[in-house]
C-alpha atoms as a printed R data frame, in Angstrom:
    type eleno elety resid chain resno       x       y       z
1   ATOM     1    CA   UNK     A     1 -18.037   4.548 -12.720
2   ATOM     2    CA   UNK     A     2 -16.555   2.551  -9.864
3   ATOM     3    CA   UNK     A     3 -16.991  -1.054 -10.954
4   ATOM     4    CA   UNK     A     4 -13.756  -2.352 -12.410
5   ATOM     5    CA   UNK     A     5 -14.504  -6.015 -12.940
6   ATOM     6    CA   UNK     A     6 -12.755  -8.664 -14.994
7   ATOM     7    CA   UNK     A     7 -15.061  -8.073 -17.963
8   ATOM     8    CA   UNK     A     8 -14.005  -4.419 -17.992
9   ATOM     9    CA   UNK     A     9 -10.350  -5.427 -17.721
10  ATOM    10    CA   UNK     A    10 -10.658  -7.711 -20.749
11  ATOM    11    CA   UNK     A    11 -12.241  -4.891 -22.727
12  ATOM    12    CA   UNK     A    12  -9.434  -2.537 -21.746
13  ATOM    13    CA   UNK     A    13  -6.788  -5.021 -22.872
14  ATOM    14    CA   UNK     A    14  -8.311  -4.957 -26.348
15  ATOM    15    CA   UNK     A    15  -8.110  -1.144 -26.518
16  ATOM    16    CA   UNK     A    16  -5.302  -0.606 -29.030
17  ATOM    17    CA   UNK     A    17  -6.347   2.418 -31.086
18  ATOM    18    CA   UNK     A    18  -4.213   4.807 -29.019
19  ATOM    19    CA   UNK     A    19  -3.190   7.119 -27.750
20  ATOM    20    CA   UNK     A    20  -4.216   5.729 -24.369
21  ATOM    21    CA   UNK     A    21  -3.473   7.639 -21.162
22  ATOM    22    CA   UNK     A    22  -3.350   5.755 -17.840
23  ATOM    23    CA   UNK     A    23  -3.220   7.773 -14.618
24  ATOM    24    CA   UNK     A    24  -2.859   6.252 -11.149
25  ATOM    25    CA   UNK     A    25  -3.060   8.156  -7.889
26  ATOM    26    CA   UNK     A    26  -3.061   6.945  -4.263
27  ATOM    27    CA   UNK     A    27  -5.866   8.737  -2.435
28  ATOM    28    CA   UNK     A    28  -6.326   9.624   1.207
29  ATOM    29    CA   UNK     A    29  -9.920   9.747   2.407
30  ATOM    30    CA   UNK     A    30 -10.404  11.462   5.755
31  ATOM    31    CA   UNK     A    31  -6.836  12.691   6.234
32  ATOM    32    CA   UNK     A    32  -4.867  15.878   5.769
33  ATOM    33    CA   UNK     A    33  -3.071  14.330   2.821
34  ATOM    34    CA   UNK     A    34  -6.438  13.997   1.127
35  ATOM    35    CA   UNK     A    35  -6.576  17.752   0.601
36  ATOM    36    CA   UNK     A    36  -3.636  17.404  -1.792
37  ATOM    37    CA   UNK     A    37  -5.219  14.656  -3.924
38  ATOM    38    CA   UNK     A    38  -6.901  17.043  -6.432
39  ATOM    39    CA   UNK     A    39  -3.684  19.060  -6.767
40  ATOM    40    CA   UNK     A    40  -1.592  15.960  -7.382
41  ATOM    41    CA   UNK     A    41  -4.065  14.772 -10.003
42  ATOM    42    CA   UNK     A    42  -3.767  18.119 -11.823
43  ATOM    43    CA   UNK     A    43   0.010  17.672 -11.894
44  ATOM    44    CA   UNK     A    44  -0.283  14.146 -13.289
45  ATOM    45    CA   UNK     A    45  -2.603  15.354 -16.052
46  ATOM    46    CA   UNK     A    46  -0.063  18.029 -16.941
47  ATOM    47    CA   UNK     A    47   2.546  15.272 -17.265
48  ATOM    48    CA   UNK     A    48   0.129  13.320 -19.472
49  ATOM    49    CA   UNK     A    49  -0.239  16.305 -21.794
50  ATOM    50    CA   UNK     A    50   3.529  16.638 -22.098
51  ATOM    51    CA   UNK     A    51   3.882  12.920 -22.923
52  ATOM    52    CA   UNK     A    52   1.132  13.131 -25.541
53  ATOM    53    CA   UNK     A    53   2.887  16.022 -27.268
54  ATOM    54    CA   UNK     A    54   6.224  14.196 -27.119
55  ATOM    55    CA   UNK     A    55   4.592  11.243 -28.876
56  ATOM    56    CA   UNK     A    56   3.360  13.387 -31.743
57  ATOM    57    CA   UNK     A    57  -0.106  14.531 -30.638
58  ATOM    58    CA   UNK     A    58  -0.793  18.171 -31.498
59  ATOM    59    CA   UNK     A    59  -0.910  20.372 -28.366
60  ATOM    60    CA   UNK     A    60  -4.491  21.498 -29.029
61  ATOM    61    CA   UNK     A    61  -5.625  17.887 -29.518
62  ATOM    62    CA   UNK     A    62  -3.849  16.825 -26.322
63  ATOM    63    CA   UNK     A    63  -5.624  19.558 -24.359
64  ATOM    64    CA   UNK     A    64  -9.016  18.553 -25.781
65  ATOM    65    CA   UNK     A    65  -8.354  14.893 -24.987
66  ATOM    66    CA   UNK     A    66  -7.631  15.669 -21.322
67  ATOM    67    CA   UNK     A    67 -10.307  18.294 -20.733
68  ATOM    68    CA   UNK     A    68 -12.887  15.932 -19.202
69  ATOM    69    CA   UNK     A    69 -10.226  14.522 -16.878
70  ATOM    70    CA   UNK     A    70  -9.231  18.039 -15.818
71  ATOM    71    CA   UNK     A    71 -12.785  18.567 -14.565
72  ATOM    72    CA   UNK     A    72 -12.377  15.743 -12.024
73  ATOM    73    CA   UNK     A    73 -10.262  17.679  -9.448
74  ATOM    74    CA   UNK     A    74 -13.026  20.282  -9.148
75  ATOM    75    CA   UNK     A    75 -15.745  17.663  -8.515
76  ATOM    76    CA   UNK     A    76 -16.123  17.823  -4.721
77  ATOM    77    CA   UNK     A    77 -18.713  15.037  -4.685
78  ATOM    78    CA   UNK     A    78 -16.321  12.673  -6.412
79  ATOM    79    CA   UNK     A    79 -13.607  13.168  -3.795
80  ATOM    80    CA   UNK     A    80 -16.041  12.583  -0.925
81  ATOM    81    CA   UNK     A    81 -16.472   8.981  -2.024
82  ATOM    82    CA   UNK     A    82 -12.815   8.242  -2.745
83  ATOM    83    CA   UNK     A    83 -11.246   4.901  -1.933
84  ATOM    84    CA   UNK     A    84  -7.558   4.126  -1.418
85  ATOM    85    CA   UNK     A    85  -6.620   4.688  -5.027
86  ATOM    86    CA   UNK     A    86  -7.821   6.324  -8.219
87  ATOM    87    CA   UNK     A    87  -7.363   5.295 -11.843
88  ATOM    88    CA   UNK     A    88  -8.219   7.355 -14.924
89  ATOM    89    CA   UNK     A    89  -8.150   5.824 -18.409
90  ATOM    90    CA   UNK     A    90  -8.356   8.341 -21.223
91  ATOM    91    CA   UNK     A    91  -8.614   8.141 -25.005
92  ATOM    92    CA   UNK     A    92  -9.601  10.887 -27.470
93  ATOM    93    CA   UNK     A    93 -13.180   9.620 -27.238
94  ATOM    94    CA   UNK     A    94 -13.570   8.394 -23.683
95  ATOM    95    CA   UNK     A    95 -12.775   8.925 -19.993
96  ATOM    96    CA   UNK     A    96 -13.203   6.137 -17.436
97  ATOM    97    CA   UNK     A    97 -12.760   6.906 -13.719
98  ATOM    98    CA   UNK     A    98 -12.385   4.191 -11.091
99  ATOM    99    CA   UNK     A    99 -12.029   4.384  -7.333
100 ATOM   100    CA   UNK     A   100  -9.725   1.559  -6.280
101 ATOM   101    CA   UNK     A   101  -9.950  -0.471  -3.057
102 ATOM   102    CA   UNK     A   102  -6.149  -0.685  -2.832
103 ATOM   103    CA   UNK     A   103  -3.440   1.931  -2.869
104 ATOM   104    CA   UNK     A   104  -1.387   2.366  -6.036
105 ATOM   105    CA   UNK     A   105   1.859   4.106  -6.873
106 ATOM   106    CA   UNK     A   106   1.461   7.563  -8.421
107 ATOM   107    CA   UNK     A   107   2.140   7.321 -12.150
108 ATOM   108    CA   UNK     A   108   1.109   8.430 -15.629
109 ATOM   109    CA   UNK     A   109   1.793   6.575 -18.869
110 ATOM   110    CA   UNK     A   110   0.893   7.189 -22.491
111 ATOM   111    CA   UNK     A   111   0.948   4.407 -25.066
112 ATOM   112    CA   UNK     A   112  -1.064   2.503 -27.625
113 ATOM   113    CA   UNK     A   113  -2.600   0.411 -24.843
114 ATOM   114    CA   UNK     A   114  -3.665   1.139 -21.296
115 ATOM   115    CA   UNK     A   115  -1.039   0.539 -18.604
116 ATOM   116    CA   UNK     A   116  -2.707  -2.089 -16.390
117 ATOM   117    CA   UNK     A   117   0.133  -3.464 -14.278
118 ATOM   118    CA   UNK     A   118  -0.919  -1.498 -11.146
119 ATOM   119    CA   UNK     A   119  -4.199  -3.437 -11.206
120 ATOM   120    CA   UNK     A   120  -2.531  -6.853 -10.969
121 ATOM   121    CA   UNK     A   121  -2.970  -7.125  -7.207
122 ATOM   122    CA   UNK     A   122  -6.708  -6.430  -7.525
123 ATOM   123    CA   UNK     A   123  -7.296  -9.364  -9.859
124 ATOM   124    CA   UNK     A   124  -4.546 -11.806  -9.003
125 ATOM   125    CA   UNK     A   125  -5.970 -14.722  -7.028
126 ATOM   126    CA   UNK     A   126  -2.412 -15.531  -5.956
127 ATOM   127    CA   UNK     A   127  -2.205 -12.260  -4.010
128 ATOM   128    CA   UNK     A   128  -5.757 -11.789  -2.722
129 ATOM   129    CA   UNK     A   129  -8.017 -13.312  -0.127
130 ATOM   130    CA   UNK     A   130 -11.391 -12.816   1.516
131 ATOM   131    CA   UNK     A   131 -12.392 -12.862   5.165
132 ATOM   132    CA   UNK     A   132 -15.904 -13.598   6.388
133 ATOM   133    CA   UNK     A   133 -16.354 -12.481   9.977
134 ATOM   134    CA   UNK     A   134 -19.386 -14.120  11.576
135 ATOM   135    CA   UNK     A   135 -21.407 -13.676  14.716
136 ATOM   136    CA   UNK     A   136 -25.069 -13.975  15.590
137 ATOM   137    CA   UNK     A   137 -25.290 -10.180  15.557
138 ATOM   138    CA   UNK     A   138 -23.614  -9.429  12.206
139 ATOM   139    CA   UNK     A   139 -21.742 -10.782   9.208
140 ATOM   140    CA   UNK     A   140 -19.100  -8.865   7.260
141 ATOM   141    CA   UNK     A   141 -17.159  -9.734   4.115
142 ATOM   142    CA   UNK     A   142 -13.679  -8.307   3.646
143 ATOM   143    CA   UNK     A   143 -11.382  -8.297   0.631
144 ATOM   144    CA   UNK     A   144  -7.720  -8.529   1.542
145 ATOM   145    CA   UNK     A   145  -4.265  -8.200   0.058
146 ATOM   146    CA   UNK     A   146  -0.793  -7.696   1.468
147 ATOM   147    CA   UNK     A   147  -1.522  -4.074   2.274
148 ATOM   148    CA   UNK     A   148  -4.698  -4.608   4.312
149 ATOM   149    CA   UNK     A   149  -8.433  -5.275   4.315
150 ATOM   150    CA   UNK     A   150 -11.405  -3.470   2.864
151 ATOM   151    CA   UNK     A   151 -14.976  -4.224   3.909
152 ATOM   152    CA   UNK     A   152 -17.273  -4.981   0.977
153 ATOM   153    CA   UNK     A   153 -20.902  -3.961   0.752
154 ATOM   154    CA   UNK     A   154 -22.875  -7.131  -0.039
155 ATOM   155    CA   UNK     A   155 -26.454  -6.786  -1.169
156 ATOM   156    CA   UNK     A   156 -28.826  -8.963   0.837
157 ATOM   157    CA   UNK     A   157 -26.295  -9.875   3.536
158 ATOM   158    CA   UNK     A   158 -28.284 -10.392   6.783
159 ATOM   159    CA   UNK     A   159 -27.487  -7.982   9.612
160 ATOM   160    CA   UNK     A   160 -27.836 -10.813  12.142
161 ATOM   161    CA   UNK     A   161 -29.784 -13.926  12.978
162 ATOM   162    CA   UNK     A   162 -32.751 -11.952  14.329
163 ATOM   163    CA   UNK     A   163 -33.133 -10.068  11.064
164 ATOM   164    CA   UNK     A   164 -32.471 -13.149   8.952
165 ATOM   165    CA   UNK     A   165 -35.037 -15.366  10.687
166 ATOM   166    CA   UNK     A   166 -37.227 -12.688  12.279
167 ATOM   167    CA   UNK     A   167 -36.657 -14.521  15.571
168 ATOM   168    CA   UNK     A   168 -38.719 -13.502  18.620
169 ATOM   169    CA   UNK     A   169 -39.210 -14.992  22.094
170 ATOM   170    CA   UNK     A   170 -42.918 -15.619  22.822
171 ATOM   171    CA   UNK     A   171 -42.820 -17.265  26.197
172 ATOM   172    CA   UNK     A   172 -40.604 -18.922  28.804
173 ATOM   173    CA   UNK     A   173 -39.214 -22.162  27.493
174 ATOM   174    CA   UNK     A   174 -40.640 -21.626  24.018
175 ATOM   175    CA   UNK     A   175 -39.485 -19.550  21.075
176 ATOM   176    CA   UNK     A   176 -41.040 -18.839  17.721
177 ATOM   177    CA   UNK     A   177 -39.969 -17.302  14.448
178 ATOM   178    CA   UNK     A   178 -41.480 -17.176  10.974
179 ATOM   179    CA   UNK     A   179 -39.834 -19.651   8.622
180 ATOM   180    CA   UNK     A   180 -36.780 -18.208   6.911
181 ATOM   181    CA   UNK     A   181 -37.236 -17.058   3.309
182 ATOM   182    CA   UNK     A   182 -35.828 -18.912   0.355
183 ATOM   183    CA   UNK     A   183 -37.495 -22.260   1.006
184 ATOM   184    CA   UNK     A   184 -35.717 -22.929   4.274
185 ATOM   185    CA   UNK     A   185 -38.887 -23.940   6.089
186 ATOM   186    CA   UNK     A   186 -42.666 -23.968   6.017
187 ATOM   187    CA   UNK     A   187 -44.615 -20.717   6.108
188 ATOM   188    CA   UNK     A   188 -46.000 -19.532   9.424
189 ATOM   189    CA   UNK     A   189 -44.603 -19.546  12.946
190 ATOM   190    CA   UNK     A   190 -42.362 -22.402  14.046
191 ATOM   191    CA   UNK     A   191 -42.402 -23.222  17.780
192 ATOM   192    CA   UNK     A   192 -39.548 -24.875  19.647
193 ATOM   193    CA   UNK     A   193 -39.710 -26.523  23.045
194 ATOM   194    CA   UNK     A   194 -36.966 -25.682  25.523
195 ATOM   195    CA   UNK     A   195 -35.883 -29.303  25.855
196 ATOM   196    CA   UNK     A   196 -34.631 -29.313  22.292
197 ATOM   197    CA   UNK     A   197 -33.210 -25.791  22.344
198 ATOM   198    CA   UNK     A   198 -29.622 -26.676  21.502
199 ATOM   199    CA   UNK     A   199 -30.512 -28.646  18.388
200 ATOM   200    CA   UNK     A   200 -33.065 -26.061  17.354
201 ATOM   201    CA   UNK     A   201 -30.581 -23.240  17.768
202 ATOM   202    CA   UNK     A   202 -28.091 -25.096  15.566
203 ATOM   203    CA   UNK     A   203 -30.780 -25.460  12.897
204 ATOM   204    CA   UNK     A   204 -31.490 -21.729  13.115
205 ATOM   205    CA   UNK     A   205 -27.809 -20.928  12.772
206 ATOM   206    CA   UNK     A   206 -27.601 -23.171   9.706
207 ATOM   207    CA   UNK     A   207 -30.590 -21.378   8.170
208 ATOM   208    CA   UNK     A   208 -28.992 -18.001   8.952
209 ATOM   209    CA   UNK     A   209 -25.699 -19.103   7.432
210 ATOM   210    CA   UNK     A   210 -27.436 -20.375   4.295
211 ATOM   211    CA   UNK     A   211 -28.797 -16.881   3.761
212 ATOM   212    CA   UNK     A   212 -25.301 -15.465   4.199
213 ATOM   213    CA   UNK     A   213 -23.886 -17.983   1.730
214 ATOM   214    CA   UNK     A   214 -26.643 -17.118  -0.750
215 ATOM   215    CA   UNK     A   215 -25.858 -13.403  -0.494
216 ATOM   216    CA   UNK     A   216 -22.144 -14.045  -1.048
217 ATOM   217    CA   UNK     A   217 -22.581 -16.147  -4.173
218 ATOM   218    CA   UNK     A   218 -22.854 -13.232  -6.665
219 ATOM   219    CA   UNK     A   219 -19.785 -11.571  -5.092
220 ATOM   220    CA   UNK     A   220 -17.604 -14.679  -5.008
221 ATOM   221    CA   UNK     A   221 -18.716 -16.148  -8.309
222 ATOM   222    CA   UNK     A   222 -15.705 -16.886 -10.565
223 ATOM   223    CA   UNK     A   223 -13.293 -16.073  -7.709
224 ATOM   224    CA   UNK     A   224 -10.427 -18.385  -6.773
225 ATOM   225    CA   UNK     A   225  -8.987 -16.519  -3.806
226 ATOM   226    CA   UNK     A   226  -9.110 -18.233  -0.391
227 ATOM   227    CA   UNK     A   227 -11.933 -17.319   1.969
228 ATOM   228    CA   UNK     A   228 -10.976 -17.365   5.636
229 ATOM   229    CA   UNK     A   229 -13.595 -17.635   8.384
230 ATOM   230    CA   UNK     A   230 -13.396 -15.525  11.538
231 ATOM   231    CA   UNK     A   231 -15.857 -16.033  14.370
232 ATOM   232    CA   UNK     A   232 -16.682 -17.743  17.640
233 ATOM   233    CA   UNK     A   233 -15.342 -21.280  17.432
234 ATOM   234    CA   UNK     A   234 -18.641 -23.188  17.684
235 ATOM   235    CA   UNK     A   235 -20.174 -21.200  14.791
236 ATOM   236    CA   UNK     A   236 -17.530 -21.970  12.194
237 ATOM   237    CA   UNK     A   237 -18.179 -25.735  11.699
238 ATOM   238    CA   UNK     A   238 -21.868 -24.963  11.176
239 ATOM   239    CA   UNK     A   239 -21.029 -22.444   8.474
240 ATOM   240    CA   UNK     A   240 -18.686 -24.903   6.791
241 ATOM   241    CA   UNK     A   241 -21.542 -27.384   6.479
242 ATOM   242    CA   UNK     A   242 -23.638 -24.963   4.399
243 ATOM   243    CA   UNK     A   243 -20.857 -23.166   2.521
244 ATOM   244    CA   UNK     A   244 -20.900 -23.388  -1.278
245 ATOM   245    CA   UNK     A   245 -17.685 -21.452  -2.054
246 ATOM   246    CA   UNK     A   246 -15.081 -23.979  -3.273
247 ATOM   247    CA   UNK     A   247 -12.031 -22.049  -2.002
248 ATOM   248    CA   UNK     A   248 -12.897 -21.956   1.705
249 ATOM   249    CA   UNK     A   249  -9.566 -21.982   3.559
250 ATOM   250    CA   UNK     A   250  -8.737 -24.449   6.324
251 ATOM   251    CA   UNK     A   251  -7.207 -21.932   8.801
252 ATOM   252    CA   UNK     A   252  -9.715 -20.122  11.015
253 ATOM   253    CA   UNK     A   253  -9.582 -17.115  13.288
254 ATOM   254    CA   UNK     A   254 -11.544 -17.943  16.447
255 ATOM   255    CA   UNK     A   255 -13.167 -15.254  18.561
256 ATOM   256    CA   UNK     A   256 -15.668 -12.412  18.343
257 ATOM   257    CA   UNK     A   257 -14.437  -9.776  15.888
258 ATOM   258    CA   UNK     A   258 -17.558  -7.619  15.592
259 ATOM   259    CA   UNK     A   259 -15.892  -4.471  16.893
260 ATOM   260    CA   UNK     A   260 -12.475  -4.756  15.268
261 ATOM   261    CA   UNK     A   261 -11.345  -2.200  12.725
262 ATOM   262    CA   UNK     A   262 -10.055  -3.301   9.320
263 ATOM   263    CA   UNK     A   263  -6.483  -2.791  10.504
264 ATOM   264    CA   UNK     A   264  -7.000  -4.763  13.722
265 ATOM   265    CA   UNK     A   265  -8.634  -7.656  11.899
266 ATOM   266    CA   UNK     A   266  -5.882  -7.675   9.267
267 ATOM   267    CA   UNK     A   267  -3.197  -7.923  11.958
268 ATOM   268    CA   UNK     A   268  -4.854 -11.092  13.276
269 ATOM   269    CA   UNK     A   269  -5.670 -12.650   9.904
270 ATOM   270    CA   UNK     A   270  -2.453 -12.056   7.969
271 ATOM   271    CA   UNK     A   271  -0.315 -14.591   9.915
272 ATOM   272    CA   UNK     A   272  -2.867 -17.237   8.884
273 ATOM   273    CA   UNK     A   273  -3.065 -16.170   5.241
274 ATOM   274    CA   UNK     A   274   0.587 -15.545   4.389
275 ATOM   275    CA   UNK     A   275   1.584 -19.239   4.685
276 ATOM   276    CA   UNK     A   276  -1.234 -20.110   2.255
277 ATOM   277    CA   UNK     A   277   0.262 -17.822  -0.379
278 ATOM   278    CA   UNK     A   278   3.760 -19.193   0.194
279 ATOM   279    CA   UNK     A   279   2.558 -22.798  -0.061
280 ATOM   280    CA   UNK     A   280   0.529 -22.133  -3.205
281 ATOM   281    CA   UNK     A   281   3.497 -20.483  -4.904
282 ATOM   282    CA   UNK     A   282   5.785 -23.354  -3.867
283 ATOM   283    CA   UNK     A   283   3.391 -25.883  -5.363
284 ATOM   284    CA   UNK     A   284   3.235 -23.877  -8.610
285 ATOM   285    CA   UNK     A   285   7.047 -23.720  -8.720
286 ATOM   286    CA   UNK     A   286   7.308 -27.483  -8.185
287 ATOM   287    CA   UNK     A   287   4.702 -28.161 -10.864
288 ATOM   288    CA   UNK     A   288   6.653 -25.984 -13.292
289 ATOM   289    CA   UNK     A   289   9.929 -27.755 -12.425
290 ATOM   290    CA   UNK     A   290   8.402 -31.146 -13.166
291 ATOM   291    CA   UNK     A   291   7.455 -30.008 -16.667
292 ATOM   292    CA   UNK     A   292  10.606 -28.097 -17.663
293 ATOM   293    CA   UNK     A   293  11.879 -29.340 -21.007
294 ATOM   294    CA   UNK     A   294   8.400 -30.274 -22.241
295 ATOM   295    CA   UNK     A   295   6.056 -28.221 -24.474
296 ATOM   296    CA   UNK     A   296   4.047 -27.355 -21.339
297 ATOM   297    CA   UNK     A   297   6.572 -24.708 -20.167
298 ATOM   298    CA   UNK     A   298   8.474 -21.812 -21.698
299 ATOM   299    CA   UNK     A   299  10.760 -18.976 -20.648
300 ATOM   300    CA   UNK     A   300  10.583 -17.197 -24.012
301 ATOM   301    CA   UNK     A   301   8.308 -14.141 -24.061
302 ATOM   302    CA   UNK     A   302   7.893 -14.671 -27.825
303 ATOM   303    CA   UNK     A   303   6.074 -17.929 -27.038
304 ATOM   304    CA   UNK     A   304   4.466 -16.900 -23.772
305 ATOM   305    CA   UNK     A   305   2.736 -13.716 -24.920
306 ATOM   306    CA   UNK     A   306   0.787 -15.232 -27.849
307 ATOM   307    CA   UNK     A   307  -0.143 -18.171 -25.594
308 ATOM   308    CA   UNK     A   308  -1.392 -15.790 -22.880
309 ATOM   309    CA   UNK     A   309  -3.427 -13.885 -25.463
310 ATOM   310    CA   UNK     A   310  -5.007 -17.194 -26.554
311 ATOM   311    CA   UNK     A   311  -5.820 -18.254 -22.986
312 ATOM   312    CA   UNK     A   312  -3.253 -21.072 -22.899
313 ATOM   313    CA   UNK     A   313  -1.220 -19.860 -19.899
314 ATOM   314    CA   UNK     A   314  -2.164 -21.467 -16.603
315 ATOM   315    CA   UNK     A   315   0.549 -19.817 -14.473
316 ATOM   316    CA   UNK     A   316   3.167 -17.200 -15.242
317 ATOM   317    CA   UNK     A   317   6.058 -16.015 -13.081
318 ATOM   318    CA   UNK     A   318   7.215 -12.474 -13.854
319 ATOM   319    CA   UNK     A   319  10.210 -10.585 -12.469
320 ATOM   320    CA   UNK     A   320   8.509  -7.571 -10.881
321 ATOM   321    CA   UNK     A   321  11.604  -5.404 -11.399
322 ATOM   322    CA   UNK     A   322  12.320  -6.358 -15.024
323 ATOM   323    CA   UNK     A   323  10.984  -4.894 -18.264
324 ATOM   324    CA   UNK     A   324  11.009  -6.270 -21.782
325 ATOM   325    CA   UNK     A   325  10.275  -3.589 -24.357
326 ATOM   326    CA   UNK     A   326   8.758  -4.413 -27.693
327 ATOM   327    CA   UNK     A   327   5.507  -4.769 -29.612
328 ATOM   328    CA   UNK     A   328   2.921  -7.508 -29.868
329 ATOM   329    CA   UNK     A   329   0.590  -8.035 -32.834
330 ATOM   330    CA   UNK     A   330  -2.339 -10.164 -31.615
331 ATOM   331    CA   UNK     A   331  -3.732 -10.666 -35.123
332 ATOM   332    CA   UNK     A   332  -0.590 -12.525 -36.214
333 ATOM   333    CA   UNK     A   333   0.938 -13.473 -32.850
334 ATOM   334    CA   UNK     A   334   4.213 -11.795 -33.839
335 ATOM   335    CA   UNK     A   335   6.404 -10.376 -31.065
336 ATOM   336    CA   UNK     A   336   9.166  -7.834 -31.714
337 ATOM   337    CA   UNK     A   337  11.792  -7.348 -28.985
338 ATOM   338    CA   UNK     A   338  13.873  -4.209 -28.475
339 ATOM   339    CA   UNK     A   339  16.767  -3.654 -26.123
340 ATOM   340    CA   UNK     A   340  15.618  -0.125 -25.276
341 ATOM   341    CA   UNK     A   341  12.181   1.440 -25.259
342 ATOM   342    CA   UNK     A   342  11.274   2.751 -28.713
343 ATOM   343    CA   UNK     A   343   8.290   4.793 -29.856
344 ATOM   344    CA   UNK     A   344   5.146   2.667 -29.612
345 ATOM   345    CA   UNK     A   345   6.756   0.040 -27.363
346 ATOM   346    CA   UNK     A   346   5.206  -1.461 -24.271
347 ATOM   347    CA   UNK     A   347   6.461  -3.697 -21.485
348 ATOM   348    CA   UNK     A   348   5.706  -7.174 -22.819
349 ATOM   349    CA   UNK     A   349   6.167  -8.775 -19.394
350 ATOM   350    CA   UNK     A   350   3.341  -6.643 -18.035
351 ATOM   351    CA   UNK     A   351   1.192  -7.451 -21.037
352 ATOM   352    CA   UNK     A   352   1.765 -11.195 -20.599
353 ATOM   353    CA   UNK     A   353   0.752 -10.935 -16.936
354 ATOM   354    CA   UNK     A   354  -2.427  -8.974 -17.670
355 ATOM   355    CA   UNK     A   355  -3.421 -11.276 -20.547
356 ATOM   356    CA   UNK     A   356  -2.946 -14.275 -18.249
357 ATOM   357    CA   UNK     A   357  -5.208 -12.751 -15.600
358 ATOM   358    CA   UNK     A   358  -7.820 -11.841 -18.200
359 ATOM   359    CA   UNK     A   359  -8.066 -15.523 -19.121
360 ATOM   360    CA   UNK     A   360  -8.309 -16.616 -15.466
361 ATOM   361    CA   UNK     A   361  -4.707 -17.694 -15.136
362 ATOM   362    CA   UNK     A   362  -2.465 -17.093 -12.122
363 ATOM   363    CA   UNK     A   363   0.322 -14.519 -11.992
364 ATOM   364    CA   UNK     A   364   3.243 -14.456  -9.580
365 ATOM   365    CA   UNK     A   365   5.032 -11.093  -9.724
366 ATOM   366    CA   UNK     A   366   8.127 -12.027  -7.722
367 ATOM   367    CA   UNK     A   367  11.732 -11.103  -7.028
368 ATOM   368    CA   UNK     A   368  14.326 -11.977  -9.666
369 ATOM   369    CA   UNK     A   369  15.634 -15.054  -7.842
370 ATOM   370    CA   UNK     A   370  12.123 -16.486  -7.457
371 ATOM   371    CA   UNK     A   371  11.384 -16.818 -11.184
372 ATOM   372    CA   UNK     A   372  11.916 -20.434 -12.295
373 ATOM   373    CA   UNK     A   373  14.860 -21.052 -14.629
374 ATOM   374    CA   UNK     A   374  16.488 -17.740 -13.680
375 ATOM   375    CA   UNK     A   375  14.824 -15.733 -16.445
376 ATOM   376    CA   UNK     A   376  12.574 -12.628 -16.314
377 ATOM   377    CA   UNK     A   377   9.518 -14.704 -17.212
378 ATOM   378    CA   UNK     A   378   8.488 -18.369 -17.071
379 ATOM   379    CA   UNK     A   379   5.128 -19.891 -17.907
380 ATOM   380    CA   UNK     A   380   3.235 -23.112 -17.437
381 ATOM   381    CA   UNK     A   381   0.771 -23.794 -20.236
382 ATOM   382    CA   UNK     A   382  -2.664 -25.358 -19.895
383 ATOM   383    CA   UNK     A   383  -2.016 -27.425 -22.993
């Protein structure tokens, strides 16, 4: 119910049978505002019913379509596990419910496709990052965006070096621990003399960090967002030596952060991360400028949208305030543009952005004056 991965997103993009209802709600776990979340969801579902009827669905059919969703506000167990946002995707035959790690703007939309723009920040490598906070006592992985951090539960992540290596002191000047799992040493106890303690301790830290890296691999697989390290200064070079994630960021946050809240850690990390985003976007803008006038770039949504659907778009810049209404026919690649929203239309700029993300491209949803060539959309093609 709660896993909204890229594979699911791709499947949702292909959902075209309609009518499709998309409901987004910011949620408030552990606060007074949270008591109003079920009520606000009921109101949004009422709006969805009205929109369905306005688009030609019979009132009785609209009520049947939304009945399963109307049971959600009464599910006390569901609200106990809420995140920072909630998304419901509804068709006549299906209801999908997702707790979101990031807040979203309250909205409801009915169309022939799902409205997926509010999910852009969750999937856009250009607007996300990870933080790995390290100490000998614990390791924590955080997913971050411009609005804050969320700690991720990582299966198999060691709770600390003692748990990872089962380290115990057996006598003054000598320490022993069973060899770490995963082929990191021979079976049986390993004894270390005090005279070589520093080098031995570094080897133990490397073994501990390898286990952390191994646990992170399933979570970070196929990710392109930067991973920032936070920890006591002498630990971080050791982790870098064993790290396998290709997008490990150069900036580091030195110090012990074991007892910081998500908000406190975000306040310290964001000044290091924000320049990375700005630099990456600048480099993408410069790369686009170098190729303007060649077949590798376009500012025409009629070219960009079929290319995004085919996986040809490497990077797309979209005016976050603009909308381009029309229809797209993926079987033929035809794009119809309308000046005003007509029945069955969708925002083609949003669709181009989502299609780009679904094919592992990069999206920059930016202010009007930050789109190259001064148009609502501009794309750089892979070929």
